[in-house]
Amino acid sequence: MSIKKIIEGKREWRAHVFRVKALPQDYQIVYKEIQQYLFKVGPVELNEDIGLLSEILSFFEEGAAAGKGVLEVTGTDVAAFCDALIEGSKTYADLFQESVNQKDDKAMKK
């Protein structure tokens, strides 16, 4: 990764954080919880760019502009909301499972 891409990524992240801080407090709290959840179990491609997080943020901005509460936007089960967003994406749990299966296959062949 070139220095130019690193700087560009940091600039993009700072602009993203600025947008998050502009949300109403309840939206900020739920957004940060979603972010933590996705960083723990979320899709592998989340580390490559902030596309999914930007989409969530835009969704939240629209909800806030419409005067909706954050749980009106996500539903009361925020984890289920997150799971629906990453459904079909390769997660870290999937990668771990694949590595365990490969190790088991190698051990069984010996």
C-alpha atoms as a printed R data frame, in Angstrom:
    type eleno elety resid chain resno       x       y      z
1   ATOM     1    CA   MET     A     1   0.000   0.000  0.000
2   ATOM     2    CA   SER     A     2   1.416   3.328 -1.002
3   ATOM     3    CA   ILE     A     3   1.703   6.311  1.307
4   ATOM     4    CA   LYS     A     4  -0.697   8.202 -0.940
5   ATOM     5    CA   LYS     A     5  -3.380   5.537 -0.405
6   ATOM     6    CA   ILE     A     6  -2.775   5.526  3.354
7   ATOM     7    CA   ILE     A     7  -3.161   9.301  3.540
8   ATOM     8    CA   GLU     A     8  -6.265   9.162  1.354
9   ATOM     9    CA   GLY     A     9  -7.738   6.433  3.574
10  ATOM    10    CA   LYS     A    10  -7.083   8.459  6.719
11  ATOM    11    CA   ARG     A    11  -8.651  11.533  5.158
12  ATOM    12    CA   GLU     A    12 -11.707   9.504  4.182
13  ATOM    13    CA   TRP     A    13 -11.953   8.017  7.694
14  ATOM    14    CA   ARG     A    14 -11.728  11.446  9.362
15  ATOM    15    CA   ALA     A    15 -14.518  12.775  7.134
16  ATOM    16    CA   HIS     A    16 -16.568   9.712  8.031
17  ATOM    17    CA   VAL     A    17 -16.028  10.257 11.778
18  ATOM    18    CA   PHE     A    18 -17.011  13.916 11.360
19  ATOM    19    CA   ARG     A    19 -20.314  12.795  9.791
20  ATOM    20    CA   VAL     A    20 -20.914  10.350 12.661
21  ATOM    21    CA   LYS     A    21 -20.378  13.118 15.212
22  ATOM    22    CA   ALA     A    22 -23.000  15.223 13.420
23  ATOM    23    CA   LEU     A    23 -25.682  12.584 14.074
24  ATOM    24    CA   PRO     A    24 -28.082  12.886 17.024
25  ATOM    25    CA   GLN     A    25 -26.769  11.255 20.208
26  ATOM    26    CA   ASP     A    26 -28.990   8.147 20.020
27  ATOM    27    CA   TYR     A    27 -27.866   7.503 16.447
28  ATOM    28    CA   GLN     A    28 -24.203   7.921 17.455
29  ATOM    29    CA   ILE     A    29 -24.554   5.360 20.241
30  ATOM    30    CA   VAL     A    30 -26.191   2.762 18.000
31  ATOM    31    CA   TYR     A    31 -23.762   3.480 15.145
32  ATOM    32    CA   LYS     A    32 -20.768   2.886 17.429
33  ATOM    33    CA   GLU     A    33 -22.274  -0.373 18.678
34  ATOM    34    CA   ILE     A    34 -22.872  -1.496 15.092
35  ATOM    35    CA   GLN     A    35 -19.315  -0.541 14.189
36  ATOM    36    CA   GLN     A    36 -17.908  -2.578 17.090
37  ATOM    37    CA   TYR     A    37 -20.103  -5.537 16.179
38  ATOM    38    CA   LEU     A    38 -19.041  -5.446 12.548
39  ATOM    39    CA   PHE     A    39 -15.357  -5.118 13.433
40  ATOM    40    CA   LYS     A    40 -15.654  -8.247 15.600
41  ATOM    41    CA   VAL     A    41 -17.785 -10.532 13.433
42  ATOM    42    CA   GLY     A    42 -18.329  -8.568 10.272
43  ATOM    43    CA   PRO     A    43 -17.292  -9.074  6.724
44  ATOM    44    CA   VAL     A    44 -13.634  -9.389  5.807
45  ATOM    45    CA   GLU     A    45 -13.930  -6.652  3.189
46  ATOM    46    CA   LEU     A    46 -14.807  -4.160  5.943
47  ATOM    47    CA   ASN     A    47 -11.060  -3.722  6.531
48  ATOM    48    CA   GLU     A    48 -10.492  -2.887  2.871
49  ATOM    49    CA   ASP     A    49 -12.737   0.183  2.763
50  ATOM    50    CA   ILE     A    50 -15.527   1.834  4.713
51  ATOM    51    CA   GLY     A    51 -18.224   1.289  2.093
52  ATOM    52    CA   LEU     A    52 -20.636  -0.626  4.344
53  ATOM    53    CA   LEU     A    53 -20.119   1.784  7.222
54  ATOM    54    CA   SER     A    54 -20.714   4.737  4.889
55  ATOM    55    CA   GLU     A    55 -23.926   3.157  3.666
56  ATOM    56    CA   ILE     A    56 -25.119   2.659  7.258
57  ATOM    57    CA   LEU     A    57 -24.166   6.239  8.053
58  ATOM    58    CA   SER     A    58 -26.111   7.562  5.048
59  ATOM    59    CA   PHE     A    59 -29.089   5.457  6.109
60  ATOM    60    CA   PHE     A    60 -28.853   6.929  9.616
61  ATOM    61    CA   GLU     A    61 -28.539  10.480  8.259
62  ATOM    62    CA   GLU     A    62 -31.714   9.972  6.227
63  ATOM    63    CA   GLY     A    63 -33.552   8.592  9.269
64  ATOM    64    CA   ALA     A    64 -32.425  11.466 11.463
65  ATOM    65    CA   ALA     A    65 -33.416  14.015  8.804
66  ATOM    66    CA   ALA     A    66 -36.868  12.416  8.645
67  ATOM    67    CA   GLY     A    67 -37.198  12.822 12.420
68  ATOM    68    CA   LYS     A    68 -37.227   9.082 13.128
69  ATOM    69    CA   GLY     A    69 -35.703   7.537 16.220
70  ATOM    70    CA   VAL     A    70 -32.750   5.248 15.597
71  ATOM    71    CA   LEU     A    71 -34.652   2.112 16.631
72  ATOM    72    CA   GLU     A    72 -37.376   3.014 14.145
73  ATOM    73    CA   VAL     A    73 -34.677   2.808 11.489
74  ATOM    74    CA   THR     A    74 -32.856  -0.341 12.651
75  ATOM    75    CA   GLY     A    75 -35.606  -2.149 14.512
76  ATOM    76    CA   THR     A    76 -35.291  -3.116 18.150
77  ATOM    77    CA   ASP     A    77 -32.876  -5.993 17.475
78  ATOM    78    CA   VAL     A    78 -29.780  -4.139 16.286
79  ATOM    79    CA   ALA     A    79 -27.695  -7.335 16.071
80  ATOM    80    CA   ALA     A    80 -30.260  -8.838 13.688
81  ATOM    81    CA   PHE     A    81 -30.062  -5.619 11.655
82  ATOM    82    CA   CYS     A    82 -26.275  -6.083 11.415
83  ATOM    83    CA   ASP     A    83 -26.565  -9.769 10.555
84  ATOM    84    CA   ALA     A    84 -28.968  -8.933  7.736
85  ATOM    85    CA   LEU     A    85 -26.468  -6.405  6.359
86  ATOM    86    CA   ILE     A    86 -23.618  -8.902  6.208
87  ATOM    87    CA   GLU     A    87 -25.659 -11.917  5.156
88  ATOM    88    CA   GLY     A    88 -23.836 -13.713  2.376
89  ATOM    89    CA   SER     A    89 -20.529 -11.913  3.047
90  ATOM    90    CA   LYS     A    90 -17.437 -13.809  4.074
91  ATOM    91    CA   THR     A    91 -16.791 -13.156  7.778
92  ATOM    92    CA   TYR     A    92 -13.827 -13.752 10.056
93  ATOM    93    CA   ALA     A    93 -15.719 -16.693 11.548
94  ATOM    94    CA   ASP     A    94 -15.916 -18.198  8.054
95  ATOM    95    CA   LEU     A    95 -12.166 -17.736  7.551
96  ATOM    96    CA   PHE     A    96 -11.451 -19.359 10.916
97  ATOM    97    CA   GLN     A    97 -13.734 -22.282 10.086
98  ATOM    98    CA   GLU     A    98 -11.990 -22.752  6.737
99  ATOM    99    CA   SER     A    99  -8.550 -22.762  8.365
100 ATOM   100    CA   VAL     A   100  -9.683 -25.323 10.958
101 ATOM   101    CA   ASN     A   101 -11.144 -27.521  8.228
102 ATOM   102    CA   GLN     A   102  -7.896 -27.322  6.227
103 ATOM   103    CA   LYS     A   103  -5.844 -28.289  9.282
104 ATOM   104    CA   ASP     A   104  -8.198 -31.190  9.985
105 ATOM   105    CA   ASP     A   105  -7.996 -32.353  6.370
106 ATOM   106    CA   LYS     A   106  -4.176 -32.262  6.447
107 ATOM   107    CA   ALA     A   107  -4.088 -34.135  9.764
108 ATOM   108    CA   MET     A   108  -6.479 -36.815  8.484
109 ATOM   109    CA   LYS     A   109  -4.397 -37.388  5.329
110 ATOM   110    CA   LYS     A   110  -1.274 -38.158  7.369
